[in-house]
Short mmCIF file of C-alpha atoms in Angstrom, two decimals:
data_model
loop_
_atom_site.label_atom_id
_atom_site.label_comp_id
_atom_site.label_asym_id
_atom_site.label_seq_id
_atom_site.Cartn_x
_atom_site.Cartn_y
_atom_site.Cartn_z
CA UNK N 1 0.00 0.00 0.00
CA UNK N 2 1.43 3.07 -0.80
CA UNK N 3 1.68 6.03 1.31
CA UNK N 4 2.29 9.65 1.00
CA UNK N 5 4.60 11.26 2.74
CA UNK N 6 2.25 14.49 2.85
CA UNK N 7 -0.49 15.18 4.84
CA UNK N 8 -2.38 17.10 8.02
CA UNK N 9 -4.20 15.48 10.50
CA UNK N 10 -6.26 17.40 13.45
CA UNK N 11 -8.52 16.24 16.44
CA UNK N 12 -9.48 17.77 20.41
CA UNK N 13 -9.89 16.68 23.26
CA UNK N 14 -11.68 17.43 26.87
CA UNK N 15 -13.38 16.91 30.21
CA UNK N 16 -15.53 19.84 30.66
CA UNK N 17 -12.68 21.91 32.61
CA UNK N 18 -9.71 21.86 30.36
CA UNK N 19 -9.32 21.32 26.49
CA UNK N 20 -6.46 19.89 24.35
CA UNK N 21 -6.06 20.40 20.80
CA UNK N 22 -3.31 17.98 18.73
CA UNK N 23 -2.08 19.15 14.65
CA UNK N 24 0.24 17.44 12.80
CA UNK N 25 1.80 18.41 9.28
CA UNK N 26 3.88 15.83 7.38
CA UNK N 27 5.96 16.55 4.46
CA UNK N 28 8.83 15.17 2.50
CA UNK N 29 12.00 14.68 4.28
CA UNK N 30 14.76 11.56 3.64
CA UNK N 31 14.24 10.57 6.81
CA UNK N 32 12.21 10.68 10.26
CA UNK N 33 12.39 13.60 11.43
CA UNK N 34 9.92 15.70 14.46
CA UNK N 35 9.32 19.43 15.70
CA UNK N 36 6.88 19.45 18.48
CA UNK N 37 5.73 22.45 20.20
CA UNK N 38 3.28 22.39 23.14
CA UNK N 39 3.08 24.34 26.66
CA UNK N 40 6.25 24.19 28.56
CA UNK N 41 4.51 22.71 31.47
CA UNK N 42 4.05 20.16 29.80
CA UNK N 43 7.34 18.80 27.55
CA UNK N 44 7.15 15.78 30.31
CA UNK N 45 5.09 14.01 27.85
CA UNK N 46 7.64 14.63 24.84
CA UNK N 47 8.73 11.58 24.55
CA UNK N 48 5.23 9.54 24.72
CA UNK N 49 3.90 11.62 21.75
CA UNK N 50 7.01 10.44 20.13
CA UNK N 51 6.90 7.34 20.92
CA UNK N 52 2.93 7.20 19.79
CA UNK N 53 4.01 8.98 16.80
CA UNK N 54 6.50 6.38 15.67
CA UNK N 55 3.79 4.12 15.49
CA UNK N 56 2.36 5.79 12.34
CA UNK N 57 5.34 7.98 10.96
CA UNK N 58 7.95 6.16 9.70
CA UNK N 59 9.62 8.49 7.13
CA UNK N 60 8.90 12.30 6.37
CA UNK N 61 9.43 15.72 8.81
CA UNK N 62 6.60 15.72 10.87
CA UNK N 63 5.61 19.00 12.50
CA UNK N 64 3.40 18.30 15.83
CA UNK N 65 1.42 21.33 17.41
CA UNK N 66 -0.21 20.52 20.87
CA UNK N 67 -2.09 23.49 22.94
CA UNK N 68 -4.92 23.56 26.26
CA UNK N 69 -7.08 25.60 26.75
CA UNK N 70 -8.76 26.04 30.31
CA UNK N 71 -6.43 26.33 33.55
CA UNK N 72 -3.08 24.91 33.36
CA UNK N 73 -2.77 22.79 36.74
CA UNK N 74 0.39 23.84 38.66
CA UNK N 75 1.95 23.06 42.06
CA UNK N 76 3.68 25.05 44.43
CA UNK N 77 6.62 24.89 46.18
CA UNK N 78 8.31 26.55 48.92
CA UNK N 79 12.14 26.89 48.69
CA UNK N 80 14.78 28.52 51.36
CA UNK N 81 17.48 30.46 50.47
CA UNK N 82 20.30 29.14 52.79
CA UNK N 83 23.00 31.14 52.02
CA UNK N 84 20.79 34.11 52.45
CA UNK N 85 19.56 32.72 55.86
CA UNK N 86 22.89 32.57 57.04
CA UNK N 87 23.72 35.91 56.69
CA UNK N 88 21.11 37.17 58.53
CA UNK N 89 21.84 34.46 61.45
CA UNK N 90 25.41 35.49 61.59
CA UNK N 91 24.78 39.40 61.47
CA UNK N 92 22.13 38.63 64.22
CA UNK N 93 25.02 37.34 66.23
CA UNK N 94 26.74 39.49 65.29
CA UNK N 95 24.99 41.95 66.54
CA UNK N 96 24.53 40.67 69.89
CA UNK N 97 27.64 40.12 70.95
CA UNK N 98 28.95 43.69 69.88
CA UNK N 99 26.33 45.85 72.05
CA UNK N 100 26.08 42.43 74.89
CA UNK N 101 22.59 41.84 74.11
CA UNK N 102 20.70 39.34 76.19
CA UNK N 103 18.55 36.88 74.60
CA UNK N 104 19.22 34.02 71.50
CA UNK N 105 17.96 33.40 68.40
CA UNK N 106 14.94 31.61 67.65
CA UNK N 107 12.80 30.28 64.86
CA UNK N 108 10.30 32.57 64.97
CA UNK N 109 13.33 35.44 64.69
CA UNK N 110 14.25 33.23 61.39
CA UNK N 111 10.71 32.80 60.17
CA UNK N 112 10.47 37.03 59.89
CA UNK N 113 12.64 36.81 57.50
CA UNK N 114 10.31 36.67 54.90
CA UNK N 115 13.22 37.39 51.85
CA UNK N 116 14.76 33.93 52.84
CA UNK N 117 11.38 31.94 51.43
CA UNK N 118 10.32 31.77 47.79
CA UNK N 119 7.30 30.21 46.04
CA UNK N 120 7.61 28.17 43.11
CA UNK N 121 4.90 27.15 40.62
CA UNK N 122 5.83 23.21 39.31
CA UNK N 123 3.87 22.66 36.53
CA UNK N 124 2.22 19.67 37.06
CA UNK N 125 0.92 16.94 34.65
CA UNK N 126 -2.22 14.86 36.22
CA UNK N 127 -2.95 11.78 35.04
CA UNK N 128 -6.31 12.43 33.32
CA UNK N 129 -4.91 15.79 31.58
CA UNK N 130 -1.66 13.25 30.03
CA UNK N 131 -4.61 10.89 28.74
CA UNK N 132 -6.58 13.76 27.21
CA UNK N 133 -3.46 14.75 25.41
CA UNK N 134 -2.61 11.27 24.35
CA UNK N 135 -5.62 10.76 23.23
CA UNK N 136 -6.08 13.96 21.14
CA UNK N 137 -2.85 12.89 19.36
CA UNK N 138 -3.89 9.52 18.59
CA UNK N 139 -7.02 10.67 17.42
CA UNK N 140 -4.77 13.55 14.72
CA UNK N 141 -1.99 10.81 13.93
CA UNK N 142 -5.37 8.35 12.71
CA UNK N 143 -6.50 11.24 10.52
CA UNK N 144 -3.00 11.73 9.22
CA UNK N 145 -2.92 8.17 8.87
CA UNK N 146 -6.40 8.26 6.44
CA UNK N 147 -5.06 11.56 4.31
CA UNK N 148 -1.78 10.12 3.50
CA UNK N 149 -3.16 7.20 2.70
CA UNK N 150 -5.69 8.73 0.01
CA UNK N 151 -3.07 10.54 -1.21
CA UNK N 152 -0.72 7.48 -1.59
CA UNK N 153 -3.30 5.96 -3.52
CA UNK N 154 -3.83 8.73 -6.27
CA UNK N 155 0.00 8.27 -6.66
CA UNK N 156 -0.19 4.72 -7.00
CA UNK N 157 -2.81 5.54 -9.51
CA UNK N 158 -0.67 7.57 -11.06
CA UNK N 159 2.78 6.01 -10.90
CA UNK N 160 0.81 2.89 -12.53
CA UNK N 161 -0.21 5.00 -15.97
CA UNK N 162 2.97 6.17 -16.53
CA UNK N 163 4.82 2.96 -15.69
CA UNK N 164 2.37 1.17 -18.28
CA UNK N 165 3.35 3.62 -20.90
CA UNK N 166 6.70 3.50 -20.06
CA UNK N 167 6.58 -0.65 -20.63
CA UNK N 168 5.13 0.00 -24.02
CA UNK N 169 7.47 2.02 -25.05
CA UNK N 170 10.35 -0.64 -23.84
CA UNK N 171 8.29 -2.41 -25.93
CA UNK N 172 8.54 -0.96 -29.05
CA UNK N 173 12.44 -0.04 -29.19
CA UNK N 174 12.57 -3.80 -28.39
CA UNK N 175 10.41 -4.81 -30.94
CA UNK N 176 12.48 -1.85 -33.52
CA UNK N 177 15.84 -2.92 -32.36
CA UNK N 178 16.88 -5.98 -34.37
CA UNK N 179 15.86 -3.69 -37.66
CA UNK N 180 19.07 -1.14 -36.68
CA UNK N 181 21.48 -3.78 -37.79
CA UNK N 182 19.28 -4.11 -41.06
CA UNK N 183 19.18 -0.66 -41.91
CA UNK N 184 22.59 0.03 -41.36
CA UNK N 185 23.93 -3.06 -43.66
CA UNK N 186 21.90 -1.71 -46.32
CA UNK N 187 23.22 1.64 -45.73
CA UNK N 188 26.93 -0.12 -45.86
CA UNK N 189 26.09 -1.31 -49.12
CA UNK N 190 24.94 1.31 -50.99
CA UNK N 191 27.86 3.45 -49.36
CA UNK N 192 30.75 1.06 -50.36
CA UNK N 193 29.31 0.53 -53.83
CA UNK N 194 29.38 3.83 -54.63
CA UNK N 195 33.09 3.67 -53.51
CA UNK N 196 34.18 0.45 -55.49
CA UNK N 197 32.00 0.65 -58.00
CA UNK N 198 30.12 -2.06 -56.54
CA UNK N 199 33.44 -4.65 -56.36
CA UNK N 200 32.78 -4.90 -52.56
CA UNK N 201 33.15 -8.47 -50.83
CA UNK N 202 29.93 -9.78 -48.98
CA UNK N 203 32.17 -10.87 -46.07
CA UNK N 204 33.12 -7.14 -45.36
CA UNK N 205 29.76 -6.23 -45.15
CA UNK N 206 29.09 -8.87 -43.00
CA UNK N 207 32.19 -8.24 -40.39
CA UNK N 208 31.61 -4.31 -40.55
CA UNK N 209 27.90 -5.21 -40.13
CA UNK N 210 28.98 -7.67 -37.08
CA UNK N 211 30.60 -5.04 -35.36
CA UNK N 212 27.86 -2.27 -35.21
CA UNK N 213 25.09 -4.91 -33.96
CA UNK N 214 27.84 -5.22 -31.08
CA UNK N 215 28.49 -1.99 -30.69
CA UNK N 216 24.63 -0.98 -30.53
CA UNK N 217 23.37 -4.25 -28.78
CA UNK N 218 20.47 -2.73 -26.04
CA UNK N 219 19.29 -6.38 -25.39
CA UNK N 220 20.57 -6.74 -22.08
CA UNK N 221 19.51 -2.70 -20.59
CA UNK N 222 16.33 -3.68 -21.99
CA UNK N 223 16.19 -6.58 -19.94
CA UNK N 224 16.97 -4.57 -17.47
CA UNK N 225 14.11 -2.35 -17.98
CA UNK N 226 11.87 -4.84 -17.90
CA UNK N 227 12.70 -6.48 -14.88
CA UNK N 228 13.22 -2.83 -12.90
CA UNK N 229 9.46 -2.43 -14.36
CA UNK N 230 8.15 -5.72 -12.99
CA UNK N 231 9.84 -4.63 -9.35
CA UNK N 232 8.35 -1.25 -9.81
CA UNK N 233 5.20 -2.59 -10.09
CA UNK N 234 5.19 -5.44 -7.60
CA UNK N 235 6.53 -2.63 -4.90
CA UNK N 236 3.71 -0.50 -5.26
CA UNK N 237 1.47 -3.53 -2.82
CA UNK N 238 4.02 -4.19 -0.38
CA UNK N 239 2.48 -3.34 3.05
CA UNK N 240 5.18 -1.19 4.67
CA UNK N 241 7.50 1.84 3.43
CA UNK N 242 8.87 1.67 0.15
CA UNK N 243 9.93 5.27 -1.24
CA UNK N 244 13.18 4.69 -0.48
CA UNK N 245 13.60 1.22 -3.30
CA UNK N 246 11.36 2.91 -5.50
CA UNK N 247 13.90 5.88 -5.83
CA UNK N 248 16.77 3.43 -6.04
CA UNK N 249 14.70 1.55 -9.17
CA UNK N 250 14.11 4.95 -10.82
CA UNK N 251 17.99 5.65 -10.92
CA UNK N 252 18.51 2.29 -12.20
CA UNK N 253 16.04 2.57 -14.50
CA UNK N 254 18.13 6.21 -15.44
CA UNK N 255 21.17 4.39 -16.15
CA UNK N 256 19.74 1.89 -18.35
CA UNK N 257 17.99 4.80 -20.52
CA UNK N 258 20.95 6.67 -20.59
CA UNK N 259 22.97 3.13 -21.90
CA UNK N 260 20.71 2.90 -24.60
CA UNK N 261 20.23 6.31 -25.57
CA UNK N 262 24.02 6.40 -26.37
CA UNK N 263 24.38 2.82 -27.73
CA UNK N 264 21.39 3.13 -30.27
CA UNK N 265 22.63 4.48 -33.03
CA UNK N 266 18.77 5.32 -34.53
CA UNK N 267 16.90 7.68 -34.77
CA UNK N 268 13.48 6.52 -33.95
CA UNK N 269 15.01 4.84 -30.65
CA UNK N 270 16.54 7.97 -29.48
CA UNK N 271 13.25 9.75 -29.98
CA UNK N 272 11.56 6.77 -27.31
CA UNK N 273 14.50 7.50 -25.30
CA UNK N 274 13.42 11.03 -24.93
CA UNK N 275 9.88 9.58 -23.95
CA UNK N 276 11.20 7.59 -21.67
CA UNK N 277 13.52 10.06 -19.86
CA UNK N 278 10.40 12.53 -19.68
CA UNK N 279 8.38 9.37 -18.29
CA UNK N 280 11.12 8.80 -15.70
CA UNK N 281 11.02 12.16 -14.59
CA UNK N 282 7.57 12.13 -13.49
CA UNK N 283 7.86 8.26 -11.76
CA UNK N 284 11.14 10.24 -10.26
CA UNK N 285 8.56 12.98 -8.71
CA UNK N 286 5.91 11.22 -7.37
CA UNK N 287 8.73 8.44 -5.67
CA UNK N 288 9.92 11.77 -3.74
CA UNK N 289 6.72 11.86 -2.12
CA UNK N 290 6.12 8.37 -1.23
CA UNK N 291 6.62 7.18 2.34
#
């Protein structure tokens, strides 16, 4: 099944006090690769929307947007400033013992100090709010999951046209091949009987004619063709990621085109090749979106 490598894929969230909302954009990338923004109070659950996201995602930059709405749950937390403390308790006895006070120091002469003591908000992640979020991106990573998947399918649909006209046109400079040879040893002919006055030896034309259907042999790249074709097409139903063998058939598949383009020494087979190459470029296009 083939699967883009583009597509969006949305869905919320909530449980009446606090709502989450989960994006995610996909595009083309060589690899797998993630941006994820949310609320810093909660980058805690990073790596489980990675790890969720991995399960549908497995090549293309993914950009993940998560956002609540409603109040943000946050702890507090009381901190002491020791080395501030300290001062204070040593200028305290310091102070008694230079004007001979009477008296020590207590807690509750510590506890005035109200600059020692700081609040701090920990954002906190409950349970229920990490299951909303969860949830919300399972529910965008499924609709991802359908888009890229449609689209996939209109460039299997796609991919398949051109690959069948591409096979009939392997086709024909197959079929037009062999007649290269024959053309060019009645060219030879003509061409050394006008320069002997036609007293020309049959096994010269033969030899000369020998060594050109070597020279321009595009049996075996066409061979070639046709078996990169067949793999094309059998890779297109394989149930798991394939861009990555499809672009290494379509280079293949260059380098055989390019072999025969400068082998066949015709005029009618280097127009195909054109075809072909033009052909190739689209297949090349659509592979750089495939998953």
């Amino acid at each position: 099944m083939v699967t883009s490598m583009t597509g969006y894929g949305r869905e919320e969230a909530g449980n009446g006090q606090v709502k989450v909302f989960a994006e995610i954009k996909t595009v083309n990338h060589r690899f797998c690769e993630y941006t994820i923004r949310m609320p810093r109070q909660l980058l805690a659950l990073e790596e489980k929307v990675k790890k969720k996201a991995n399960q549908y995602i497995r090549r293309g930059r993914a950009e993940i947007f998560l956002t609540v709405e409603g109040e943000s749950p946050v702890s507090k937390k009381v901190k002491i400033d020791y080395d501030l403390a300290d001062q204070y308790v040593g200028l305290m006895a310091e102070v008694k013992d230079k004007y001979k006070l009477e008296g020590s120091i207590t807690l509750q002469d510590v506890l005035q100090l109200e600059s020692i003591f700081m609040t701090e908000e920990v954002p906190a992640v409950p349970n229920d709010l990490e299951a909303l979020f969860l949830q919300a991106v399972s529910g965008a990573l499924e609709n991802l999951k359908t888009m890229r998947a449609h689209e996939g399918q209109e460039l299997a649909l796609d991919m398949i046209n051109q690959l069948n006209r591409f096979g009939e046109i392997v086709a024909t400079v197959k079929k037009h091949a062999p007649s290269v040879v024959e053309k060019y040893k009645a060219r030879l002919e003509i061409k050394l009987a006008e320069l002997t006055d036609g007293l020309i030896e049959e096994s010269r034309i033969v030899t000369e004619a020998a060594i050109f259907a070597d020279k321009c042999d595009i049996n075996e790249e066409l061979t070639r063709l046709e078996s990169h074709i067949r793999q094309f097409s059998g890779t297109l139903n394989v149930n798991e990621p394939i861009g990555r063998k499809l672009d290494f058939l379509v280079q293949e598949m260059n380098r055989e085109i390019n072999t025969i383009g400068s082998k066949a020494n015709d005029s009618a087979i280097t127009k195909d090749v054109v075809e072909m190459k033009s052909l190739l470029e689209k297949l090349k296009e659509q592979v750089q979106n495939i998953e």
